[in-house]
XYZ file of C-alpha atoms in Angstrom:
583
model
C 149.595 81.951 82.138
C 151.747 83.248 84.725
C 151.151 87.076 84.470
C 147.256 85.971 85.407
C 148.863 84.314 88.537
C 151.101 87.749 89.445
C 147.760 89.725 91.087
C 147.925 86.817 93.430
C 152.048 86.140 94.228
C 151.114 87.330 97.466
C 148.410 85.132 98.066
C 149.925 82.259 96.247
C 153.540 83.106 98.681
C 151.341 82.764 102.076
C 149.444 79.492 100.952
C 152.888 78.192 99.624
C 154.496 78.939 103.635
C 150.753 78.039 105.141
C 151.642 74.344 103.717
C 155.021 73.554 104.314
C 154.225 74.858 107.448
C 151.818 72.477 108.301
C 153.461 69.572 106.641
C 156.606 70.348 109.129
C 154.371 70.095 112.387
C 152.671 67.183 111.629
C 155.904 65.368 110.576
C 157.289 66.713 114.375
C 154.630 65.002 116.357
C 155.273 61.331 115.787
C 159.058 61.912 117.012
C 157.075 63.085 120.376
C 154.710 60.020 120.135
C 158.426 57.866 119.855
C 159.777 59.638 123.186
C 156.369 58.814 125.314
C 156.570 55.264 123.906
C 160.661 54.924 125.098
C 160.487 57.449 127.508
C 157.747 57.653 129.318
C 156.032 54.407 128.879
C 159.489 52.748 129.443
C 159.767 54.777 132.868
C 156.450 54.623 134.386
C 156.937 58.930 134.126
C 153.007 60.154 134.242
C 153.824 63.711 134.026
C 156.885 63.544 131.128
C 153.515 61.764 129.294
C 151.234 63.982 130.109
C 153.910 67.224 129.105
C 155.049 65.317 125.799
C 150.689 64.953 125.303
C 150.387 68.501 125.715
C 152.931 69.228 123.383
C 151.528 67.076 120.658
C 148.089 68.441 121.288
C 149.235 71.805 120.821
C 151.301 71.062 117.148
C 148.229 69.657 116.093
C 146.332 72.758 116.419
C 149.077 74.541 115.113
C 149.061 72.656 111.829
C 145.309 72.747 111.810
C 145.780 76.522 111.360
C 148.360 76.698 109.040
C 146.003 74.208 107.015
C 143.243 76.296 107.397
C 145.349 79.456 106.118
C 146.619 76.989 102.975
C 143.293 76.080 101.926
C 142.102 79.997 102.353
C 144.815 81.033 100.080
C 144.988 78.711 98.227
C 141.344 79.608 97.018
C 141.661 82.802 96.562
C 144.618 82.719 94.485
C 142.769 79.438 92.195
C 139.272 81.193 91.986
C 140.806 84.474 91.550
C 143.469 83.252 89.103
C 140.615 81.605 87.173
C 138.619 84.610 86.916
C 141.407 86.651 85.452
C 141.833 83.772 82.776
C 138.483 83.703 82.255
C 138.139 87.573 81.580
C 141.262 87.604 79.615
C 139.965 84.850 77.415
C 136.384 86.648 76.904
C 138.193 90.293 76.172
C 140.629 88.987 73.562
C 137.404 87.094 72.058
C 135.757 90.061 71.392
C 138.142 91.549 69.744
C 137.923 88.655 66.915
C 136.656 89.098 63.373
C 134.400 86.313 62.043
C 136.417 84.831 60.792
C 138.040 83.935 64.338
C 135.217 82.539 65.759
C 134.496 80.831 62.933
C 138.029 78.972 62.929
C 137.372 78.087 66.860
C 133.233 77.413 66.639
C 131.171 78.756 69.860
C 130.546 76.001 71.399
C 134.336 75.208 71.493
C 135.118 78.925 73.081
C 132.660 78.403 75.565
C 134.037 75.182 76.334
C 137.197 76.733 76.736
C 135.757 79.657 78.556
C 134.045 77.484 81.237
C 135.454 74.026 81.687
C 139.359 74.325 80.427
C 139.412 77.078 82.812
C 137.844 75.851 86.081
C 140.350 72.803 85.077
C 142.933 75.161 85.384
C 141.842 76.801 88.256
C 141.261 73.522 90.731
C 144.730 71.856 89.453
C 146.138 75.453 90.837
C 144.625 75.398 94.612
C 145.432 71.859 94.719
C 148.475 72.151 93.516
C 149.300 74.973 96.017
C 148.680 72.716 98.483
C 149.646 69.298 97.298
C 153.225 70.190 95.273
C 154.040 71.865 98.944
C 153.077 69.998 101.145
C 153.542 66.350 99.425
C 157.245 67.463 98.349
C 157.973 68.747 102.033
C 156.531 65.671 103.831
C 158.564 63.167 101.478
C 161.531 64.661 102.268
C 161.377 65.312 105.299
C 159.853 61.846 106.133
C 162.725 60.431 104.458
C 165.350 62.177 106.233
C 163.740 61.982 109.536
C 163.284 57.615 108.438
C 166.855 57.000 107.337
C 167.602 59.222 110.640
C 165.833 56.402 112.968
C 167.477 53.206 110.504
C 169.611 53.514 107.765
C 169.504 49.969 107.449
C 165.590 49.320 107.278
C 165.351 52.395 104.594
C 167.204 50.388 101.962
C 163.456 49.206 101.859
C 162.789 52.527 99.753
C 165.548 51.869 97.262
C 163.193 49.263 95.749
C 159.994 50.750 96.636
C 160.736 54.332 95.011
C 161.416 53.412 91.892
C 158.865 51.614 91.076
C 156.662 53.922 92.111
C 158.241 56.632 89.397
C 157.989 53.981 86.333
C 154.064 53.236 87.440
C 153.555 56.926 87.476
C 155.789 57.582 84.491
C 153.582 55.279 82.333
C 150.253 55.837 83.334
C 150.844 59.642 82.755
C 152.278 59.419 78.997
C 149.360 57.321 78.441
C 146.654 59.364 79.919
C 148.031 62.753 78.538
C 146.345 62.551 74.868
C 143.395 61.018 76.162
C 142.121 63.980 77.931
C 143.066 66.259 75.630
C 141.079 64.116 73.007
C 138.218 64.217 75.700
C 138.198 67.924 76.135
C 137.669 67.758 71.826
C 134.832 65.934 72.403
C 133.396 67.531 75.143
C 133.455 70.898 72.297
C 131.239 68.224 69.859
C 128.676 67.536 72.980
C 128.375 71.219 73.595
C 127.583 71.641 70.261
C 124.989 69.844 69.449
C 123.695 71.200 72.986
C 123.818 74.823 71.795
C 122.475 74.158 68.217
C 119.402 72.242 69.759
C 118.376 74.959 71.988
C 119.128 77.830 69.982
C 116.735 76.011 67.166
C 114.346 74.198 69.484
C 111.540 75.581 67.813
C 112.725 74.473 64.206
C 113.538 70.832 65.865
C 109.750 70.961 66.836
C 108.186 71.756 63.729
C 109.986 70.032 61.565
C 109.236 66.659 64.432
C 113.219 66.160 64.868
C 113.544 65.265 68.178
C 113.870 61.490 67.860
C 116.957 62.657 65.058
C 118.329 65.281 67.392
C 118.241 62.682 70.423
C 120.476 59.757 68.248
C 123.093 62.634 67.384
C 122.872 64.039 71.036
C 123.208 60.443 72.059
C 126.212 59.414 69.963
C 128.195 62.155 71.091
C 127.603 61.424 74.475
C 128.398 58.283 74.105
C 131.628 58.949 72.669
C 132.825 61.818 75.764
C 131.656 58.727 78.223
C 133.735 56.163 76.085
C 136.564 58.409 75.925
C 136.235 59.908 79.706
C 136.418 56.236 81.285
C 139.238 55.349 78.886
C 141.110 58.662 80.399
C 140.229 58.381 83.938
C 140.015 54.491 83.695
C 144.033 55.052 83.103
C 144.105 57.008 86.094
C 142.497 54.850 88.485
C 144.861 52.685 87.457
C 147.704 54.484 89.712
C 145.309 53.805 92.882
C 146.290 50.112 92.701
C 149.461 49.522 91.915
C 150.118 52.641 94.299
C 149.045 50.966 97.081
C 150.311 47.538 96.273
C 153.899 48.942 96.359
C 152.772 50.743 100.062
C 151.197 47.830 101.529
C 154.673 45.448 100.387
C 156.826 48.233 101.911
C 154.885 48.411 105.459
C 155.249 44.135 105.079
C 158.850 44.499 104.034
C 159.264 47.075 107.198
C 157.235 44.344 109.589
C 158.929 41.448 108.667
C 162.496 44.205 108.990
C 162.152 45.703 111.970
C 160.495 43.336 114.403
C 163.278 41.014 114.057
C 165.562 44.582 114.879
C 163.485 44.620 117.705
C 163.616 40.941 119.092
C 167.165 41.411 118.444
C 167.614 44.909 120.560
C 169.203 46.839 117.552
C 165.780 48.708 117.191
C 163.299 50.435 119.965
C 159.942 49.697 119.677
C 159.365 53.274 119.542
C 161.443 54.236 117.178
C 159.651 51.450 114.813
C 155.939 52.589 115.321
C 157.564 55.911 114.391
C 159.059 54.855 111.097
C 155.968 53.173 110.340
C 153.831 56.645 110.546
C 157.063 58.158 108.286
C 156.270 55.321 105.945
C 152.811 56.265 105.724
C 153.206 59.970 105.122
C 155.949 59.304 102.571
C 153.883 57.112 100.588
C 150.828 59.495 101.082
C 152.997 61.913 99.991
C 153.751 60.219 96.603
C 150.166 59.315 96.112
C 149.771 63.499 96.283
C 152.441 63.830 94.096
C 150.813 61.253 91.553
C 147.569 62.717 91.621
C 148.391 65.812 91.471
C 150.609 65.488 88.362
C 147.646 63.592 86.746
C 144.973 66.936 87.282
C 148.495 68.497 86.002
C 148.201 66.483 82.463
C 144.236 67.482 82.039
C 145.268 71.129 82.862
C 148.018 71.018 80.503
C 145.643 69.802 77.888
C 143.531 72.818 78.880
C 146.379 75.208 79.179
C 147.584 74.531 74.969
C 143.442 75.043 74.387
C 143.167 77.964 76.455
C 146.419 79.254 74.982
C 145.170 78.970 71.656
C 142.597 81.457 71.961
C 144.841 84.134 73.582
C 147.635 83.601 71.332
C 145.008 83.662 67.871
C 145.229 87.169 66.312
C 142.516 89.157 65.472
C 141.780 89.225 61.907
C 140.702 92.555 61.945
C 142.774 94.866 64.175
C 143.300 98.765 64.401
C 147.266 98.729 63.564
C 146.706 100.791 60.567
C 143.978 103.233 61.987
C 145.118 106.985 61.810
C 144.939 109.726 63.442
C 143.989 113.733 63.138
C 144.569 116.638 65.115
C 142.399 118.521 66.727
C 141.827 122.127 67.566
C 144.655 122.108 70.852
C 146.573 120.288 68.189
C 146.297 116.706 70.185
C 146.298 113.442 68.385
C 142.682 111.885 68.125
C 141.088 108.818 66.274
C 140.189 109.930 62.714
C 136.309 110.443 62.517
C 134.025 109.377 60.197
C 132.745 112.769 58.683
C 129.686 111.913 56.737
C 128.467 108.729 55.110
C 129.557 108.844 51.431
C 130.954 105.491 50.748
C 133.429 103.972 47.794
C 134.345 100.725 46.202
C 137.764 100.862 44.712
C 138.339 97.630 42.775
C 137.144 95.533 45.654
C 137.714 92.219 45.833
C 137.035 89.042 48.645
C 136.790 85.935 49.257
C 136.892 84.372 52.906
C 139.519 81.521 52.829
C 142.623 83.379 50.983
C 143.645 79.951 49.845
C 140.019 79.752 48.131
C 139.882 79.973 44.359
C 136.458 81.206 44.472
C 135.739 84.619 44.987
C 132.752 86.004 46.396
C 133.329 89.768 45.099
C 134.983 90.661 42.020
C 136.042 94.227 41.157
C 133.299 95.952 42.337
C 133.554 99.898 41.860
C 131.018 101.706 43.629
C 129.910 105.147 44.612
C 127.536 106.665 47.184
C 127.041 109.771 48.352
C 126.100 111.213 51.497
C 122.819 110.884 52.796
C 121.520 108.847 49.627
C 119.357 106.137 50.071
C 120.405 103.003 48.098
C 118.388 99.714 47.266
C 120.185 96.246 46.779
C 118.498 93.788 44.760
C 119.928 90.059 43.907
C 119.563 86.453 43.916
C 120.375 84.070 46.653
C 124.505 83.685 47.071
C 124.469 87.143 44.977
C 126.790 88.424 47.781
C 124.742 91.348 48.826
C 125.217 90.845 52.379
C 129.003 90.137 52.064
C 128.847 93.644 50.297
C 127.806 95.559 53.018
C 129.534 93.865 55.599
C 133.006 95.132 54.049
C 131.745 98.625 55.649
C 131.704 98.395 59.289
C 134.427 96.092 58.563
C 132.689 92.901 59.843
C 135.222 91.215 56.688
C 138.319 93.103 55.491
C 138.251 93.437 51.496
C 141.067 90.668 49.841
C 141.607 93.556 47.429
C 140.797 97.005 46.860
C 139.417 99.385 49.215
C 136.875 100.245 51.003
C 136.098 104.072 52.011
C 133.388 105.861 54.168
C 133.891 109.470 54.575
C 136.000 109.813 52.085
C 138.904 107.495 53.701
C 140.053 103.825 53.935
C 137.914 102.383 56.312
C 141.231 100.676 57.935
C 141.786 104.462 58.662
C 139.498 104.588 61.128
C 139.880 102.545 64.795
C 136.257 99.846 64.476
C 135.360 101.473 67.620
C 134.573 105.135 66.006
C 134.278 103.381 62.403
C 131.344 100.683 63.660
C 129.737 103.759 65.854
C 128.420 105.437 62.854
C 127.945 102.710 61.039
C 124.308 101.053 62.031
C 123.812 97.505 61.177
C 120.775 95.503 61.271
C 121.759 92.075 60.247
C 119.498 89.514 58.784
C 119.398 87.324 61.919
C 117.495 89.673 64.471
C 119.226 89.259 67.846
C 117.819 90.727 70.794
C 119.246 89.774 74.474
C 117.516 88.620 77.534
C 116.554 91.562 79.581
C 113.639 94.282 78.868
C 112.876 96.119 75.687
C 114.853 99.540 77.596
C 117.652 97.741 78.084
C 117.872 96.529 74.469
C 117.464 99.725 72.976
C 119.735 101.105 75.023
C 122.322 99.442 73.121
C 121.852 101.941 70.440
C 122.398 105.309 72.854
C 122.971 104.598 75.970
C 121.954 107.853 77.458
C 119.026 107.779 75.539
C 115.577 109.729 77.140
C 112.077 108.108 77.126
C 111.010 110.683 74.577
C 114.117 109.614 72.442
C 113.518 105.921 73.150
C 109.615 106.490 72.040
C 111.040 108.569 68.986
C 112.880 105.224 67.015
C 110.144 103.060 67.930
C 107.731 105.210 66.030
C 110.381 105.219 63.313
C 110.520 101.835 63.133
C 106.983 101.342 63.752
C 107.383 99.624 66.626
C 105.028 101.700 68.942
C 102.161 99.974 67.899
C 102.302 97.173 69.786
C 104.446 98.676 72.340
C 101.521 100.871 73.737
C 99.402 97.493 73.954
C 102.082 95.784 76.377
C 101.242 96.423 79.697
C 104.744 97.111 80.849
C 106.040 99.348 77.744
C 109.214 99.393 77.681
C 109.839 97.942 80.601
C 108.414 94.439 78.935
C 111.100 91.814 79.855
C 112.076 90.124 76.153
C 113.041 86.525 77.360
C 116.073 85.120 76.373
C 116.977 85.885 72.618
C 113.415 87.814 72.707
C 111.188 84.754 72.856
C 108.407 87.094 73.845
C 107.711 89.050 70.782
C 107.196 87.862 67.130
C 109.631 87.724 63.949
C 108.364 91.232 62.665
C 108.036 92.528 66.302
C 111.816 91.917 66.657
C 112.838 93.143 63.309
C 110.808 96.510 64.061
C 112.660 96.969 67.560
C 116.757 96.282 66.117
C 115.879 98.870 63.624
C 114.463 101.350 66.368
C 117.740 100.356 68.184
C 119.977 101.226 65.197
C 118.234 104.143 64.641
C 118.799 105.381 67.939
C 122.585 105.540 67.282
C 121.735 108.347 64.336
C 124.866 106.632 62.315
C 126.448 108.641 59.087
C 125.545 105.002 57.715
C 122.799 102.644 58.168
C 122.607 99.413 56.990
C 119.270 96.903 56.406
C 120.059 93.116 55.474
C 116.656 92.461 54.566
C 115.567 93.420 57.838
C 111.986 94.621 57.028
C 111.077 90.928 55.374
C 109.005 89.795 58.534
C 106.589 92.820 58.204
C 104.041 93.729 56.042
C 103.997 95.978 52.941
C 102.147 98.576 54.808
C 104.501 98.755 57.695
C 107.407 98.142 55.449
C 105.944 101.746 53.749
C 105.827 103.412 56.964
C 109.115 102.902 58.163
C 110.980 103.789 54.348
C 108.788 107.012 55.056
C 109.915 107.532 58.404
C 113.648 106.995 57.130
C 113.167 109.642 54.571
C 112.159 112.183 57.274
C 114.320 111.540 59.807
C 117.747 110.331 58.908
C 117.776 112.914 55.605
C 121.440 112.930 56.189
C 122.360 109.448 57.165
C 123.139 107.266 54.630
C 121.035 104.296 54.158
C 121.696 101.106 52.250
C 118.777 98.767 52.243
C 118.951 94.520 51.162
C 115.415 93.652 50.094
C 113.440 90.936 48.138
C 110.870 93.160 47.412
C 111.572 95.330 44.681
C 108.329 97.738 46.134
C 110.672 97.987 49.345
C 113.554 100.138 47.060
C 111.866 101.187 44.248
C 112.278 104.811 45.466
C 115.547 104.882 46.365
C 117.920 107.420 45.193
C 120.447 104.020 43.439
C 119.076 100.993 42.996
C 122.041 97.912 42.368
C 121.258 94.646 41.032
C 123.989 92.228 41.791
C 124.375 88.703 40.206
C 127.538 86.348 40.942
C 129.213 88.480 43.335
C 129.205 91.483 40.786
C 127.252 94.621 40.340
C 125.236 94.443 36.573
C 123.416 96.925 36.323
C 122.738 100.435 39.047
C 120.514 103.308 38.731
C 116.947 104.370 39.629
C 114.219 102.308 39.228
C 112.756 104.407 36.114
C 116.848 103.592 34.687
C 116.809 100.151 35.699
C 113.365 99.418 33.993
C 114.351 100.416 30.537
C 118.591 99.567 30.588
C 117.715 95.875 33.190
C 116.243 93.230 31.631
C 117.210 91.051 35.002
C 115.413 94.338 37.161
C 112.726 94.138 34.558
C 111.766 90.666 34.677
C 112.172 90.473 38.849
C 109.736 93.965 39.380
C 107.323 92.365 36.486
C 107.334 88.633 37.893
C 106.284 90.046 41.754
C 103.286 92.733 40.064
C 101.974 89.297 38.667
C 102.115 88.128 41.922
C 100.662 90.576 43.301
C 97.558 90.921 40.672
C 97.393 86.990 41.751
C 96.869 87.932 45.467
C 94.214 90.521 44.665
C-alpha cells in the first residue's frame, strides 16, 4: 500500500509537522494560564495579565493554523491516496481473465473498489492527524504533568494500564467482526446488482415479494453483524471515560489536600488538571483511531487480494517480430486462418469433467463457418479459446498461422471481433457505442456497418440518429435493435476474425438474410464464424460443424452434412416441419 502513499510523502511530511505542531502550542498555553493564576492573580499585576493574555491569544491562533494546514494535508494526501488505490485496483482488474472475476464475483470487486477503499482512505487523514497529534500531546502532557508533581502522577500508574487492557480486548474482539461485515456487505451488494440488472425479469415473472425476503435477509444480517462490530466499539466510550472521570476524582481528592497543605499551587493544579484532560483525550484518539485501524486492516487484506491475484491470462509468452528498421514489434495477426491442435479445456483444472475434448480443427482465411449444437454442446466455449477469453487446458490454439499465446491480447483481441450472446451496450449515445469498434471512425463509415448490420432502418426513424442517447445498458432500443448495433460495432473494427454467438437470434429471418448477405460482400476476407439455432442462418456457409458433448461429429457443407449427418439431418428436417407448420 505504501508505494500509493509515495506521490503524497510530501503532503503526508507537512500534515505530519502541521500536527505536532499544533499539538505543541496548545499543550504551551495552559503553563501561561498557571503563571496568570500564581503570578498575576497572586500579585494584583494587570498588565503581566494582560501580556501573559496576549500571549495565549496569539498561540491559539497559531495552532488554529497549523490545524488548518493538518486537516488540508491531510486530505489531500487521504483523497488522493485513495484515488491512486482505487485506479490501481480498477487497472489490475481489467487485466483479469474470467476466470478472475469469476473467483472474486462483481459485486464483491465493486465492494472493494468503493467502500474498502474510502475505508482506507478516511483511517489515513485521520490517522495523519490523530497518530500525531494524540502521540505528541500524551507525551508531552505527561512530561509537562510529572514536571508540576511527581507525586500526584503516580495516579497514571494505575490509570494507564487499564486503559491498554480495555483497548487491548475490545480490539481483538472487534477485528474479525468487521472483516466478517465487509463479507456481508459483498452478499447485500449482490443481490442489489442482480435485482437491477434483471428488474425487468423480476417483473414479469411477479418476483418482487421473493426478491424483497432475500434483499431483506441479507440486510438483516450486515445490520446484525454491523451493531455486533460497532456495538464492541462503543464499548471503549464507557469504560474510557470511567477510568478519566476516577483519575480527575483521584487528582481532586490528591491535590486539594497538596494545596490546603501548601506543597501544591493552586495554579499549578488547575494546570495538571487541563494535562489530565488532554492526556486522556489523547488516549481516547489513540483508541479510536486504532479501531478505524482494525476495519482498514480488514479492508487492506481485501483490497490486497485483488492486486496481489494474477491474471489468468497474461502476455509473458507473447513474441515478437522485426520489422523493416529491424526493431522489435508485437507479432501481428496476418490473416484469419485458424487451427485446433488437439485442444482440450475445462474451467476448474481440478474438474474431472471436460468441456472440450481433442478437438482438431481447420479454417481458412476468409471462410465463413456455421456452428450448429445442442444446449451445453460447448460451442460458445469453442470460440472463446480464440480471442483468448479462456486459455485451452491442452493443445493449441492458432490464428494466423501461430499460437495465439504468441500474440500480446491487445493486437490478438483487435482483429478478433466478438459479438457475445449477451448484447451489452453502455450508457451514452449510439456514436459513442460504435465508436468502440474504430474510434476514428467517419459518419459515412459509422452509416456503412449499420447498413451491414441492418441497423439503419430504424436508425433513420430516430429523431436524433446517431446521436440517440441508449440509456443505461441500452434500455432504449429493443433485443434485435441491440443485437443489430454490436454487430455494426464489430464490424466497424474490419477484424481478420469475426465471431457471432448466436447474435442474430432476436431478429427475423429476413433481416437475419440481409445481414449474412451483407457479410458476404463486405468482409470477403475476414473470417467469420457464426453460432446459430437456425440451421437456415448457416446453411450457406463455406464449413458447417455440428458439435455434441463438447466434441466436433460431424463438419462439412450443408449438401455433405445432409447425406454423411443423421444428427444435421434430423435438426434441418425437424425446423422445415416447423416451418410448413407456420405457413
Amino acid at each position: 500500500m505504501t508505494k500509493y502513499m509515495k506521490p503524497y510523502a510530501g503532503w503526508i511530511a507537512l500534515g505530519i509537522g502541521c500536527s505536532a505542531a499544533e499539538a505543541v502550542f496548545e499543550l504551551l498555553i495552559p503553563l501561561v494560564m498557571s503563571d496568570i493564576v500564581d503570578v498575576g492573580i497572586a500579585t494584583g499585576d494587570q498588565s503581566y495579565i494582560l501580556r501573559k493574555g496576549i500571549l495565549m491569544v496569539v498561540m491559539a491562533m497559531v495552532s488554529l493554523c497549523f490545524g488548518l494546514g493538518a486537516a488540508a494535508c491531510s486530505a489531500t494526501a487521504g483523497m488522493g491516496f485513495g484515488a491512486n488505490l482505487r485506479a490501481a485496483e480498477y487497472d489490475h482488474i481489467q487485466d483479469y481473465a474470467f476466470s478472475n472475476i469469476e473467483k472474486f464475483s462483481t459485486a464483491s470487486l465493486v465492494t472493494r473498489l468503493t467502500n474498502d477503499v474510502n475505508n482506507m482512505q478516511m483511517t489515513l487523514m485521520f490517522g495523519m492527524r490523530l497518530l500525531v497529534r494524540a502521540p505528541v500531546m500524551l507525551v508531552c502532557a505527561l512530561f509537562l504533568s510529572i514536571r508540576i508533581s511527581r507525586q500526584l502522577s503516580n495516579v497514571f500508574l494505575v490509570a494507564l494500564p487499564l486503559l491498554a487492557v480495555a483497548v487491548g480486548l475490545i480490539l481483538s474482539k472487534a477485528s474479525p467482526m468487521f472483516r466478517a461485515m465487509q463479507e456481508k456487505t459483498d452478499a447485500l451488494n449482490l443481490v442489489v446488482q442482480e435485482d437491477l440488472t434483471g428488474i425487468r425479469v423480476v417483473k414479469s415473472f411477479v418476483r418482487e415479494d421473493h426478491e424483497r425476503e432475500k434483499f431483506a435477509k441479507r440486510n438483516l444480517d450486515l445490520k446484525s453483524n454491523a451493531q455486533r462490530a460497532f456495538g464492541m466499539v462503543v464499548i471503549n466510550m464507557p469504560i474510557m471515560m470511567l477510568i478519566v472521570y476516577g483519575t480527575i476524582i483521584a487528582v481532586m481528592w490528591f491535590g486539594g489536600q497538596m494545596v490546603y497543605a501548601g506543597t501544591l499551587e493552586a495554579g499549578k493544579l488547575i494546570t495538571y488538571f487541563t494535562y489530565i484532560t488532554q492526556i486522556m483525550i489523547s488516549l481516547m484518539m489513540v483508541s479510536m483511531i486504532f479501531m478505524m485501524m482494525t476495519r482498514s486492516i480488514a479492508c487492506a487484506r481485501r483490497i490486497r487480494e485483488v492486486l496481489e491475484e494474477r491474471p489468468a491470462i497474461d502476455n509473458d509468452r507473447a513474441v515478437t517480430d522485426t520489422d523493416e528498421n529491424g526493431n522489435a514489434v508485437p507479432a501481428e495477426v496476418k490473416d484469419g486462418s485458424i487451427d485446433f491442435d488437439h485442444v482440450s479445456f475445462k474451467y476448474d483444472p481440478q474438474s474431472p469433467e471436460w468441456i472440450l475434448r481433442d478437438v482438431n480443427l481447420h479454417i481458412r482465411s476468409g471462410q465463413t463457418v456455421g456452428i450448429l449444437g445442442g444446449t451445453g454442446s460447448a460451442k460458445t466455449t469453442l470460440v472463446s479459446l480464440i480471442p483468448r477469453l479462456y486459455e485451452a487446458t491442452e493443445g493449441t490454439v492458432s490464428v494466423g498461422g501461430r499460437p495465439v499465446a504468441d500474440y500480446t491480447m491487445e493486437h490478438l483481441r483487435d482483429q478478433v471481433s466478438v459479438v457475445l450472446q449477451k448484447n451489452t451496450l453502455f450508457s451514452g449515445t449510439i456514436r459513442e457505442n460504435l465508436l468502440w469498434g474504430d474510434p476514428n471512425a467517419t459518419d459515412e463509415q459509422l452509416w456503412a456497418a449499420c447498413r451491414s448490420a441492418c441497423a439503419d432502418e430504424f436508425l433513420e426513424r430516430m429523431p436524433d440518429g446517431l446521436d440517440t442517447d441508449l440509456g443505461q445498458g441500452g434500455v432504449n432500443v429493443s433485443g434485435g435493435q441491440k443485437q443489430r448495433l454490436c454487430i455494426a460495432r464489430a464490424i466497424l473494427k474490419r477484424p481478420k476474425v469475426l465471431i457471432l454467438d448466436d447474435s442474430t437470434s432476436a431478429v427475423d429471418t429476413a433481416t437475419d438474410a440481409k445481414i449474412r448477405a451483407a457479410f458476404s460482400s463486405e468482409l470477403k476476407d475476414t473470417t467469420k464464424l457464426i453460432i446459430a439455432q437456425r440451421v437456415a442462418s448457416v446453411c450457406e456457409a463455406d464449413l458447417i460443424l455440428v458439435m455434441d458433448g463438447g466434441h466436433i461429429v460431424a463438419q462439412g457443407t450443408h449438401a455433405e452434412l445432409m447425406k454423411n449427418s443423421e444428427i444435421y439431418r434430423e435438426v434441418y428436417e425437424s425446423q422445415q416441419e416447423g416451418v410448413s407448420i407456420d405457413g
